Short mmCIF file of C-alpha atoms and ligand atoms in Angstrom, two decimals:
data_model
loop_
_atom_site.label_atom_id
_atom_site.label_comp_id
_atom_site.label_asym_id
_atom_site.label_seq_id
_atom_site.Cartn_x
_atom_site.Cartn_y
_atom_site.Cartn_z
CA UNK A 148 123.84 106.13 118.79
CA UNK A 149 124.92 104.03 115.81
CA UNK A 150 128.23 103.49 114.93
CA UNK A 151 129.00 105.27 111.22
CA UNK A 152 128.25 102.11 108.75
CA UNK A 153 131.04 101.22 106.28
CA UNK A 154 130.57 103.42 103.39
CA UNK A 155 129.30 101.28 100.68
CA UNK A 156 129.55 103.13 97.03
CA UNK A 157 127.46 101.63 94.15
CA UNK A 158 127.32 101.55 90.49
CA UNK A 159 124.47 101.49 88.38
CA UNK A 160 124.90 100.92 84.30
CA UNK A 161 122.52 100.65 80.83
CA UNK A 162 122.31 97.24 80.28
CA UNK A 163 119.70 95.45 78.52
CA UNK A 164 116.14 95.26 79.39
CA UNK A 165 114.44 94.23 82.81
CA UNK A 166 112.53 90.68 82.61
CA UNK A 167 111.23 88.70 85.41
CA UNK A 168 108.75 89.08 88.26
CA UNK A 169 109.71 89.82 91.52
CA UNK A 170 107.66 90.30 94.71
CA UNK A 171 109.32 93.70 96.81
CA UNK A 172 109.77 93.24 100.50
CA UNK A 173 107.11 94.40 103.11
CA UNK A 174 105.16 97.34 103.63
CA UNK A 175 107.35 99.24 105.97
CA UNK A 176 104.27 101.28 107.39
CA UNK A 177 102.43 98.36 108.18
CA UNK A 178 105.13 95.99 109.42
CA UNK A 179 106.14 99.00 112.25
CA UNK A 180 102.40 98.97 113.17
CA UNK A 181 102.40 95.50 113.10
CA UNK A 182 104.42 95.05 115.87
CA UNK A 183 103.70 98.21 117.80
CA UNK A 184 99.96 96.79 117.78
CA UNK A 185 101.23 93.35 118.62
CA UNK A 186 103.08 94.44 121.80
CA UNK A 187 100.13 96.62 122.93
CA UNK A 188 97.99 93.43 122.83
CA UNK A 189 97.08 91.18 124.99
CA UNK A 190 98.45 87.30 124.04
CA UNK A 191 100.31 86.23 120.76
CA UNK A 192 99.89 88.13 117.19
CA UNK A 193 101.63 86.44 114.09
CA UNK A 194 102.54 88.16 111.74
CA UNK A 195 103.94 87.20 108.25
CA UNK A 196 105.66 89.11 105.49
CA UNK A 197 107.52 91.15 108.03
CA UNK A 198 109.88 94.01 106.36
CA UNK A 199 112.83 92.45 107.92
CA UNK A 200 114.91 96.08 106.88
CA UNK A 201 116.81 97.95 109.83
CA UNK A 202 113.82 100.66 110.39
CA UNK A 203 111.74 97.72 111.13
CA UNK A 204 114.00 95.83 113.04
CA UNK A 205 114.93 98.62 115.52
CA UNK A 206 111.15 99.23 116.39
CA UNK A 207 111.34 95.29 117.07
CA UNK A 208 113.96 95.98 119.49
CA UNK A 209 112.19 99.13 120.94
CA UNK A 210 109.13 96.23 121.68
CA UNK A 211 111.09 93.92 123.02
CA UNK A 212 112.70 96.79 125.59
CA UNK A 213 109.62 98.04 126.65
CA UNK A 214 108.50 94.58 127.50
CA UNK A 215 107.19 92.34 124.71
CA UNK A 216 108.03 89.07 123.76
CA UNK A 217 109.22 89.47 119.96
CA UNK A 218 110.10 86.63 118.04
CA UNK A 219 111.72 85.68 114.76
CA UNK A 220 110.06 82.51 113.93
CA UNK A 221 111.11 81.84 110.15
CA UNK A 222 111.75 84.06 107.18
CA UNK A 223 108.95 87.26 107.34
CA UNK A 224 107.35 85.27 110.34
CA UNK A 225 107.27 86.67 113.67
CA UNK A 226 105.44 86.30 116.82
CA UNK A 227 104.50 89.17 119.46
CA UNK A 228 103.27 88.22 123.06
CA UNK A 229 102.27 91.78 124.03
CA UNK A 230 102.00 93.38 127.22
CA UNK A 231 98.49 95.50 127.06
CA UNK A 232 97.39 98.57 126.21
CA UNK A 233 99.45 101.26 128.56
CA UNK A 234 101.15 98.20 129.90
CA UNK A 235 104.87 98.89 128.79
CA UNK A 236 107.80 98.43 131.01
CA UNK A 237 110.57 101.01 131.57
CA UNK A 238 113.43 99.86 129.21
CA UNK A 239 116.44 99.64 130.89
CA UNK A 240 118.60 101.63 128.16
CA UNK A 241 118.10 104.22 125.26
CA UNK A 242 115.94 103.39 122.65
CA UNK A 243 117.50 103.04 119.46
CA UNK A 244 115.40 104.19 115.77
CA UNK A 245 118.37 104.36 113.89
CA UNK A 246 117.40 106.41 110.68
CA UNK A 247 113.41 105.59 111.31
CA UNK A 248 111.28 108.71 111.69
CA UNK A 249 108.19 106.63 111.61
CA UNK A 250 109.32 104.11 114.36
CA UNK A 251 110.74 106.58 116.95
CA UNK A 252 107.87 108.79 116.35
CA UNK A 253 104.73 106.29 116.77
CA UNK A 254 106.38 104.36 119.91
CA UNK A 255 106.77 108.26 121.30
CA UNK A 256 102.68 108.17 120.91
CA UNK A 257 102.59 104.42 122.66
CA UNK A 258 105.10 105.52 125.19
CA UNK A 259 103.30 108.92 126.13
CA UNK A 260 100.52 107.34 127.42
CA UNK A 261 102.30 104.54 129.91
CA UNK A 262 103.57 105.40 133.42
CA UNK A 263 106.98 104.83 132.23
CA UNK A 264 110.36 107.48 131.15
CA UNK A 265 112.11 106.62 128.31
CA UNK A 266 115.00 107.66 126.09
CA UNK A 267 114.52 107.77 122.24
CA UNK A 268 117.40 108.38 120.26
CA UNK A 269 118.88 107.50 116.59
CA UNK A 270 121.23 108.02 113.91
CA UNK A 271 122.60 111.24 112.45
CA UNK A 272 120.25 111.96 110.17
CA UNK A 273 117.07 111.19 112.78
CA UNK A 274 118.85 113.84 115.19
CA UNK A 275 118.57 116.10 112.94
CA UNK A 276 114.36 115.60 112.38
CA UNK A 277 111.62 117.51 113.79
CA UNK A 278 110.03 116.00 116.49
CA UNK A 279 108.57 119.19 117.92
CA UNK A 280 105.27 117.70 115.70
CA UNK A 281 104.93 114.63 118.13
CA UNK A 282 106.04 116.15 121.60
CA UNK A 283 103.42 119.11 121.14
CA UNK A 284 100.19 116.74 120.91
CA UNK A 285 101.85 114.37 123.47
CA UNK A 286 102.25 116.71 125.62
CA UNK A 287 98.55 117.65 125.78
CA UNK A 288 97.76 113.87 126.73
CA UNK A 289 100.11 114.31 129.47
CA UNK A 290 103.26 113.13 128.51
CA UNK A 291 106.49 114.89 130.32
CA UNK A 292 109.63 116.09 127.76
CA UNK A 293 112.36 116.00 130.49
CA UNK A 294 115.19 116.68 128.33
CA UNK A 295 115.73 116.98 124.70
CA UNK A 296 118.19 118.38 122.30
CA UNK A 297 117.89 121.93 121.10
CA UNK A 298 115.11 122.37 118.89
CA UNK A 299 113.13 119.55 120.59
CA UNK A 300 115.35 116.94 118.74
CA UNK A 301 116.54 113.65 119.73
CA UNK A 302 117.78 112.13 122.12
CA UNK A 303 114.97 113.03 124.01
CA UNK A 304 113.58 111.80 127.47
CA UNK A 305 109.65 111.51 127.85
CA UNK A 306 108.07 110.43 130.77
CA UNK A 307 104.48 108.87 130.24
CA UNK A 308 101.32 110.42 131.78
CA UNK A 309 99.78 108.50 134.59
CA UNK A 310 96.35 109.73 133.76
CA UNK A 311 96.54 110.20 129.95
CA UNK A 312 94.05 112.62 128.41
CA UNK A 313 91.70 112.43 125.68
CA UNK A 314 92.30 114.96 123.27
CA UNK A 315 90.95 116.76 119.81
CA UNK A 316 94.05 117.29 117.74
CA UNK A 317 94.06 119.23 114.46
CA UNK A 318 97.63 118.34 112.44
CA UNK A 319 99.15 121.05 111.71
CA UNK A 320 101.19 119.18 108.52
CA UNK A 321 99.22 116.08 106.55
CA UNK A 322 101.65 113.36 108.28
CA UNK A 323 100.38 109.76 109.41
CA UNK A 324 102.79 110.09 111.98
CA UNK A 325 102.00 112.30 114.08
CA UNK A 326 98.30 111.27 113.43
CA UNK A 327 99.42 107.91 114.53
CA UNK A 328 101.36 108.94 117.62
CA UNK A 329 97.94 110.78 119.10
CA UNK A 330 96.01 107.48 118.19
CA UNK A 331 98.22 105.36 120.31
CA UNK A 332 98.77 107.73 122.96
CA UNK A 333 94.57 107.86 123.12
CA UNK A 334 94.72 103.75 123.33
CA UNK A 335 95.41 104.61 126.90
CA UNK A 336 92.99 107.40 127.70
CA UNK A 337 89.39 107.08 128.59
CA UNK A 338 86.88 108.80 126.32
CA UNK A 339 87.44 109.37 122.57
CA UNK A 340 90.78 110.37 121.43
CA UNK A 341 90.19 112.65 117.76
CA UNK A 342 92.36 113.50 115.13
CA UNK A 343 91.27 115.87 112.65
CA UNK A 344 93.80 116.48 109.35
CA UNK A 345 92.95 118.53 106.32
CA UNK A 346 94.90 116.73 103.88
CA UNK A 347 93.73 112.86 104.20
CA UNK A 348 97.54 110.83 104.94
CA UNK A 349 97.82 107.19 105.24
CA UNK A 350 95.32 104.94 106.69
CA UNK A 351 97.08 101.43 108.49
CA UNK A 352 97.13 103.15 111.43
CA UNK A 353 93.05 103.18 112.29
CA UNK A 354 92.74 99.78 109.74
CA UNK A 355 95.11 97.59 112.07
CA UNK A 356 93.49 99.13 115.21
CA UNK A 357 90.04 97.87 113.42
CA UNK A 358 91.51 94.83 112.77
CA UNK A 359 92.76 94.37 116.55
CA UNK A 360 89.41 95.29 117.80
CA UNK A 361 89.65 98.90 118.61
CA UNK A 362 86.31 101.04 118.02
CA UNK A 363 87.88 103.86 115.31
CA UNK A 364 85.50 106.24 113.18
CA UNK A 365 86.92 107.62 110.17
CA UNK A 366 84.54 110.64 108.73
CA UNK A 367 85.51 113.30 105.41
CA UNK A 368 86.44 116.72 106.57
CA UNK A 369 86.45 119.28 104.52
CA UNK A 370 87.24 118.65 100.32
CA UNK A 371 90.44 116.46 101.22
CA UNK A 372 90.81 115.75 104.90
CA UNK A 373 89.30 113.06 107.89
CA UNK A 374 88.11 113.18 111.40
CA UNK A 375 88.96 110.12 112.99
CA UNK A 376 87.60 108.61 116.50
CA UNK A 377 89.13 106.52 118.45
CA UNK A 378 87.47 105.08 121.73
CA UNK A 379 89.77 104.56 124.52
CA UNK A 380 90.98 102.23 127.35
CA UNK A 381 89.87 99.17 124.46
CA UNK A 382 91.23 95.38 125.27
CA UNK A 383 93.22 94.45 121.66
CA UNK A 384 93.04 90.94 120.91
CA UNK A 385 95.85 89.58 119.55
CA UNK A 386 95.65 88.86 115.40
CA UNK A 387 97.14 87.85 112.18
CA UNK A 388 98.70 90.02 109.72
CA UNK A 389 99.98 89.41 106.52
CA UNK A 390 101.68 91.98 105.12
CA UNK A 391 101.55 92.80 101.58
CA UNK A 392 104.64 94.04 99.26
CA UNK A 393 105.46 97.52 99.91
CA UNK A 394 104.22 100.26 97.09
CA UNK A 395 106.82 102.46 97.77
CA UNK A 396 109.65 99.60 97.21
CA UNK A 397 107.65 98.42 93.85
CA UNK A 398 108.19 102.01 92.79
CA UNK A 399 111.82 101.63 92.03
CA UNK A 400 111.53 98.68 89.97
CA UNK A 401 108.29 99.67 88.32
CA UNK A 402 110.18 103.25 87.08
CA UNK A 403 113.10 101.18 85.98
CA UNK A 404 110.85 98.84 84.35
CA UNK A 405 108.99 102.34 82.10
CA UNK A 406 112.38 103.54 81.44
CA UNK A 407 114.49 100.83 80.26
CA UNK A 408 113.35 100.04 76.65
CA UNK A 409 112.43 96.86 76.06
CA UNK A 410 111.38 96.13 79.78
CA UNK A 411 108.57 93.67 81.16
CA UNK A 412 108.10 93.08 84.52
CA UNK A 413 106.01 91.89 86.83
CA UNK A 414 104.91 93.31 90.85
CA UNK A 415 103.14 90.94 92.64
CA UNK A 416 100.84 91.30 96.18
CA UNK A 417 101.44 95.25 95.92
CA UNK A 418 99.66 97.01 98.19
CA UNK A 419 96.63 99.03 96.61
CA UNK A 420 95.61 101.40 99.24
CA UNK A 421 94.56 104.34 97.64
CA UNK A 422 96.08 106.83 100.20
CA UNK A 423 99.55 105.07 98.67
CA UNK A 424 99.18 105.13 94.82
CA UNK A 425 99.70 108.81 94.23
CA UNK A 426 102.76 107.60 92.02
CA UNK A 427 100.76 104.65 90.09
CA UNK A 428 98.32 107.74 89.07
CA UNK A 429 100.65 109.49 88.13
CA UNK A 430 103.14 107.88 86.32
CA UNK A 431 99.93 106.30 84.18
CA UNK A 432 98.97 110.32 83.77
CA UNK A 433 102.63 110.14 81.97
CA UNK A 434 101.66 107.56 79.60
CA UNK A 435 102.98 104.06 81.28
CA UNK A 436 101.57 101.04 80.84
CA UNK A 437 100.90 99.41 84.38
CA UNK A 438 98.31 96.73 84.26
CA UNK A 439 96.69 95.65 87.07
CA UNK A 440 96.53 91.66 87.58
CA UNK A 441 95.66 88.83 90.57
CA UNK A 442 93.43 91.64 92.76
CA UNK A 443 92.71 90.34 96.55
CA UNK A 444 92.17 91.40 99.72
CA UNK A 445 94.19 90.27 103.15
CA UNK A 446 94.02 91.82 106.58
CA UNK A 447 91.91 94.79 105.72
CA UNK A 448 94.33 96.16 103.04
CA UNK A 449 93.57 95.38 98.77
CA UNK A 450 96.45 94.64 96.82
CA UNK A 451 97.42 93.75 93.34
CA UNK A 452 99.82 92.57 91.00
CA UNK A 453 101.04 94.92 88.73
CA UNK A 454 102.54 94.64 84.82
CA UNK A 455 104.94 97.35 83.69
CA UNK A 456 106.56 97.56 80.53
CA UNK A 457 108.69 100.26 79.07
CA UNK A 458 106.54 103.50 78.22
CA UNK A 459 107.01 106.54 76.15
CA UNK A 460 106.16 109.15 78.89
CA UNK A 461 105.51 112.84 79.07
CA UNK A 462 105.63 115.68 81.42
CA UNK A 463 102.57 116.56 83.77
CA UNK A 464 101.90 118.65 86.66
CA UNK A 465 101.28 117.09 89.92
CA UNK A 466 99.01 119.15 92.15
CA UNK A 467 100.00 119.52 96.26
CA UNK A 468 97.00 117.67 96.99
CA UNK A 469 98.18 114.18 96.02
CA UNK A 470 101.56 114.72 97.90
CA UNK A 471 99.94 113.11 100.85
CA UNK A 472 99.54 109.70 98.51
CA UNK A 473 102.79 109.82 97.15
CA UNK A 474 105.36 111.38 99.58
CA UNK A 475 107.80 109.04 99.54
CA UNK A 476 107.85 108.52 95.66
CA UNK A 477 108.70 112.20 94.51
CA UNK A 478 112.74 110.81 94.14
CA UNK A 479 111.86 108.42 91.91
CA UNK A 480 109.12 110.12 90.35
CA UNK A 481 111.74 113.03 88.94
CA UNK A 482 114.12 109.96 87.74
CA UNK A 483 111.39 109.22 85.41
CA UNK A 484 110.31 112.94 84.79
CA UNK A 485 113.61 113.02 83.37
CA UNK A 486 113.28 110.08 80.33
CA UNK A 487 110.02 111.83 80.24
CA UNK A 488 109.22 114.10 76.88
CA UNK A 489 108.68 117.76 78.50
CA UNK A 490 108.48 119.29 82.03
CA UNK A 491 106.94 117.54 84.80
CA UNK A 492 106.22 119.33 87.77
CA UNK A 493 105.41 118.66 91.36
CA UNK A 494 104.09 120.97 93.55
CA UNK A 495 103.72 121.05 97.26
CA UNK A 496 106.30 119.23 98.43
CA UNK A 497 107.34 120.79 101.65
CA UNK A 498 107.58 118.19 103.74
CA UNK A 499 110.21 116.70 101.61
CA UNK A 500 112.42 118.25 103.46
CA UNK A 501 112.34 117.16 106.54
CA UNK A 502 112.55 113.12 105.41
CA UNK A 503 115.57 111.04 105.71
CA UNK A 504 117.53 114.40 103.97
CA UNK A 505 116.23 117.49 102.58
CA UNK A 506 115.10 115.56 100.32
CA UNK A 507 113.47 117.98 97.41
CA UNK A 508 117.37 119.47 97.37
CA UNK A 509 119.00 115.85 97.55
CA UNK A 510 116.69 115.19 94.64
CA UNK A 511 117.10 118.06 92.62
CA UNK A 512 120.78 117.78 93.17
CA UNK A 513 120.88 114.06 92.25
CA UNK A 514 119.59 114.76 88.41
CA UNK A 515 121.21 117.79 87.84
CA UNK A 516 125.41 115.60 88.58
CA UNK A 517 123.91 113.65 85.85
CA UNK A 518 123.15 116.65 83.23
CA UNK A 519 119.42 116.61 84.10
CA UNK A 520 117.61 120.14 84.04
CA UNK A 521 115.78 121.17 87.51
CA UNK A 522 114.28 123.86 89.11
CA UNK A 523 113.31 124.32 92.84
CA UNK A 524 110.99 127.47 93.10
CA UNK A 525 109.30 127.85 96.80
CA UNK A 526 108.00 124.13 97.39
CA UNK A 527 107.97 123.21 94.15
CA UNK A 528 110.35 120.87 91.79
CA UNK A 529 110.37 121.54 87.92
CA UNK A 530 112.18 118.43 85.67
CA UNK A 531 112.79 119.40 82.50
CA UNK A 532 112.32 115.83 80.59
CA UNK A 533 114.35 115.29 77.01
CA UNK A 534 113.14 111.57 77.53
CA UNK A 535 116.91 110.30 77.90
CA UNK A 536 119.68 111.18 80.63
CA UNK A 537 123.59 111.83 80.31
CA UNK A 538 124.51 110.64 83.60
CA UNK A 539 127.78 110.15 84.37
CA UNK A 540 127.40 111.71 88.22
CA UNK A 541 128.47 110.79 91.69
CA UNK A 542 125.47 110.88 93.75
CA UNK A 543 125.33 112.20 97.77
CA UNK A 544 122.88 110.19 99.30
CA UNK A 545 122.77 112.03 102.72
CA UNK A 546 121.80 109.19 104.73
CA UNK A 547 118.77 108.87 102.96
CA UNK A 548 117.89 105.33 101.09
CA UNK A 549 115.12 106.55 98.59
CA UNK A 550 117.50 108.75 96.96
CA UNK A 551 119.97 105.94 97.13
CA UNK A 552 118.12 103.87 94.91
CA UNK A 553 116.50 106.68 92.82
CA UNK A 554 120.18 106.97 91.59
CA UNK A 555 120.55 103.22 90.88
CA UNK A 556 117.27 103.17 89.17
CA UNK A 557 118.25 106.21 86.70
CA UNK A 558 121.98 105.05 86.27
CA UNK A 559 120.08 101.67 84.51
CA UNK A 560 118.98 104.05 81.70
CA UNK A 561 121.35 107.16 81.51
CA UNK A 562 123.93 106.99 78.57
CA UNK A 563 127.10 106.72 81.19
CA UNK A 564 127.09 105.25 84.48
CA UNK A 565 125.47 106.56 87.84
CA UNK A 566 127.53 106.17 91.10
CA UNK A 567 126.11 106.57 94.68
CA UNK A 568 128.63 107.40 97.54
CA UNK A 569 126.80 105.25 100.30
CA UNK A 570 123.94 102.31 99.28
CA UNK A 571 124.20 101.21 102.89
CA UNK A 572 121.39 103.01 103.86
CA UNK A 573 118.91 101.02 101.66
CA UNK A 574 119.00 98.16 104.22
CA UNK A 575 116.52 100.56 105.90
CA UNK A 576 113.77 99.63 103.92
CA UNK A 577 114.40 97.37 100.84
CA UNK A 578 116.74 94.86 101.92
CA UNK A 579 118.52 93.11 98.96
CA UNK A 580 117.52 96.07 96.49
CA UNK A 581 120.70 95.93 94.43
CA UNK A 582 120.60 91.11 94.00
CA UNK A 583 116.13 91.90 92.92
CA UNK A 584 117.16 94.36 90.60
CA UNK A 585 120.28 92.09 89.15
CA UNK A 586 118.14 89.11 88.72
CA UNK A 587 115.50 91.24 86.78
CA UNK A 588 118.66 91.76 84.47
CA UNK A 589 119.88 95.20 85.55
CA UNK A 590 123.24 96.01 86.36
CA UNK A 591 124.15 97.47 89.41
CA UNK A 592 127.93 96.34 91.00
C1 S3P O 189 104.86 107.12 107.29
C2 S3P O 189 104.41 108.39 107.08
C3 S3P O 189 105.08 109.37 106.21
C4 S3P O 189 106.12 108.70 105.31
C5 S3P O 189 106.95 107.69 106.03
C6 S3P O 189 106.06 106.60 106.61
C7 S3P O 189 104.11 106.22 108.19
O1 S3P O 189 105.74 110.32 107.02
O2 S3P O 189 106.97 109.67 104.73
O3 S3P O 189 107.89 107.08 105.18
O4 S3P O 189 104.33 104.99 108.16
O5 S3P O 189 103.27 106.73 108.94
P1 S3P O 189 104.97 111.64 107.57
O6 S3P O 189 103.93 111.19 108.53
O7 S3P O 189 106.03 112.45 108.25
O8 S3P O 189 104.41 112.31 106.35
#
């Protein structure tokens, strides 16, 4: 539905070492719950420390379309006057998620369980997602899929069941989305809604329905995995959320930081929830320093403020059962695989490639234009680390903003410069990316 963007190219260069402290934008999974919760409850929510990025602002739209007052009310502040659980209103034209899997596929959960039809859509790269993993469970609630590209992808039309179902859902992939579609489908049904996954995926989902004053039981299942209860039909009261820096933003300066010698920087208000610090385990597994400073709590999530200085690192293996924590940070962990000494590798990583690109081969095809040495067997990525990079490569981002900045982040410490053919796309989630990473000293033009 969107028009193409102007192509923006980039250029990142070795420069001399990052200083500063900078606070990342907002959690991006929290700030689309956020407002999703906001509009399903009843009277105003405030919210502060918004992800004001274009994933975030299309589910803002998507609110207000379906009924909800939205409201920008300074910078990060926003007020929601929602409508009620199940109480959406037909929108009057498509929906629009742009490149946001997460957004189009937890207001398909919402959606499913209202008496309303509605029309999700996006850019190029979301038509091209699975979204077979949302209408399947939907479905089961009671949810209609009237139409629907082939392959059950967007733009697809769901009508809403009038009597929504409670069901028991195993996922059949680890994914908080499609967890968090069932869950707000089941806000609408009577009876307990359950989700059971094997591999335990991110948790705002159930902690903001807590926090609006839903009744949800989270249990262990199994070595890695949850059951989670939800009881239906509740009345959410409308709250306040602050929302802490995003984890999987800090991770671009925080690699830059390990791998540009000389480097000290400073993370504040990360989040700390352990579902999302795969990478931080990780990358200290390597041999970084990251020091963990100013610990708090706000609105049911921890978060901390994190010191990162330059690091001699080495290779590890990562095993599938952390992708869950980390999935979005396997782009930026191979950038620093690479200035690592020795073979990293990072197994299980099938989902990967069904993100914002296929992203294992966008990855994998990102180091090797700038002389790096990688190997894709099965679902696995080998990085062969000689703790430096040539670079020197121009970089296809495929629509896809992590590898966008991945690119940036290694052309700061490769011997030659490191082009991308589009940064456009990392107005997604980390608006003003390239002017934080300029005033920590790197440079990026
Ligand atoms: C997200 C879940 C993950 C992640 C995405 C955000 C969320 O996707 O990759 O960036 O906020 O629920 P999957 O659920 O597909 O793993």
């Amino acid at each position: 539905m969107n028009f193409a963007p102007l192509v923006t190219p980039l250029t990142a260069r070795r420069g001399r070492p990052l200083t500063g402290r900078i606070r990342v934008p907002g959690d991006k999974s929290i700030s689309h719950r956020a407002l999703i919760l906001g509009a399903l409850a009843v009277g105003a929510t405030r919210i502060s420390g918004l992800l004001e990025g274009e994933d975030v602002l299309n589910t803002a739209k998507a609110m207000r379309a379906l009924g909800a007052r939205v409201e920008r009310t300074g910078e990060g502040a926003w007020r929601v006057d929602g409508v009620g659980v199940a109480g959406f209103a037909e929108p009057a034209a498509p929906l629009d998620f742009g490149n946001s899997g997460t957004g189009c596929r937890l207001v398909m959960g919402a959606v499913a369980g209202c008496p309303i039809t509605a029309i999700f859509d996006g850019d190029a790269s979301l038509r091209k997602r699975p979204m077979r993993r949302v209408l399947d469970p939907v479905a089961l609630v009671g949810a209609r899929i009237t139409n629907a590209a082939e392959g059950g992808r967007l733009p697809i039309t769901l009508a809403g069941a009038r009597d929504p179902m409670p069901i028991l859902y195993r996922t059949p992939v680890p994914s908080a989305q499609i967890k968090s579609a069932v869950l707000l489908a089941g806000l609408a049904a009577p009876g307990t809604t359950t989700v059971i996954e094997t591999e335990a995926s991110r948790d705002h989902t159930e902690l903001m329905l807590r926090h609006f004053g839903a009744e949800v039981r989270s249990e262990p299942e199994g070595a890695h995995g949850r059951r989670i209860s939800l009881t239906g039909q509740p009345e959410l009261a409308p709250s306040t959320v602050a929302i802490p820096a995003d984890p999987s933003s800090a991770a671009f300066p925080m690699v830059a930081a390990l791998i540009v010698p000389g480097s000290d920087v400073f993370l504040p208000d990360v989040m700390t929830n352990p579902l999302r610090t795969g990478l931080i385990a990780t990358l200290r597994q390597m041999g970084a320093a990251i020091v963990e400073e100013e610990l708090r709590h706000d609105g049911g999530e921890a978060m901390a403020g994190f010191r990162v200085r330059h690091s001699a690192l080495h290779g590890v293996e990562v095993p599938p059962e952390r992708a869950p924590a980390m999935i979005d940070e396997y782009p930026i962990l191979a950038v620093a695989a690479a200035f690592a000494e020795g073979t990293t590798v990072m197994r299980g990583l099938k989902e990967l490639r069904v993100k914002e690109s296929d992203r294992l081969a966008a990855t994998a095809e990102m180091l090797r234009v700038n002389g790096i040495e990688v190997e894709i067997s099965g679902d696995d990525l080998a990085v062969r680390g000689r703790g430096r990079a040539a670079g020197g490569g121009l970089v296809a981002t495929h629509m896809d903003h992590r590898i966008a900045m991945s690119a940036l982040v290694l052309g700061l410490a490769a011997d030659k410069p490191v082009r991308v053919d589009d940064a456009g796309f990392i107005a997604t989630s980390f608006p003003g990316f390239a002017d934080l990473m300029r005033g920590l000293g790197g440079d990026i033009g």
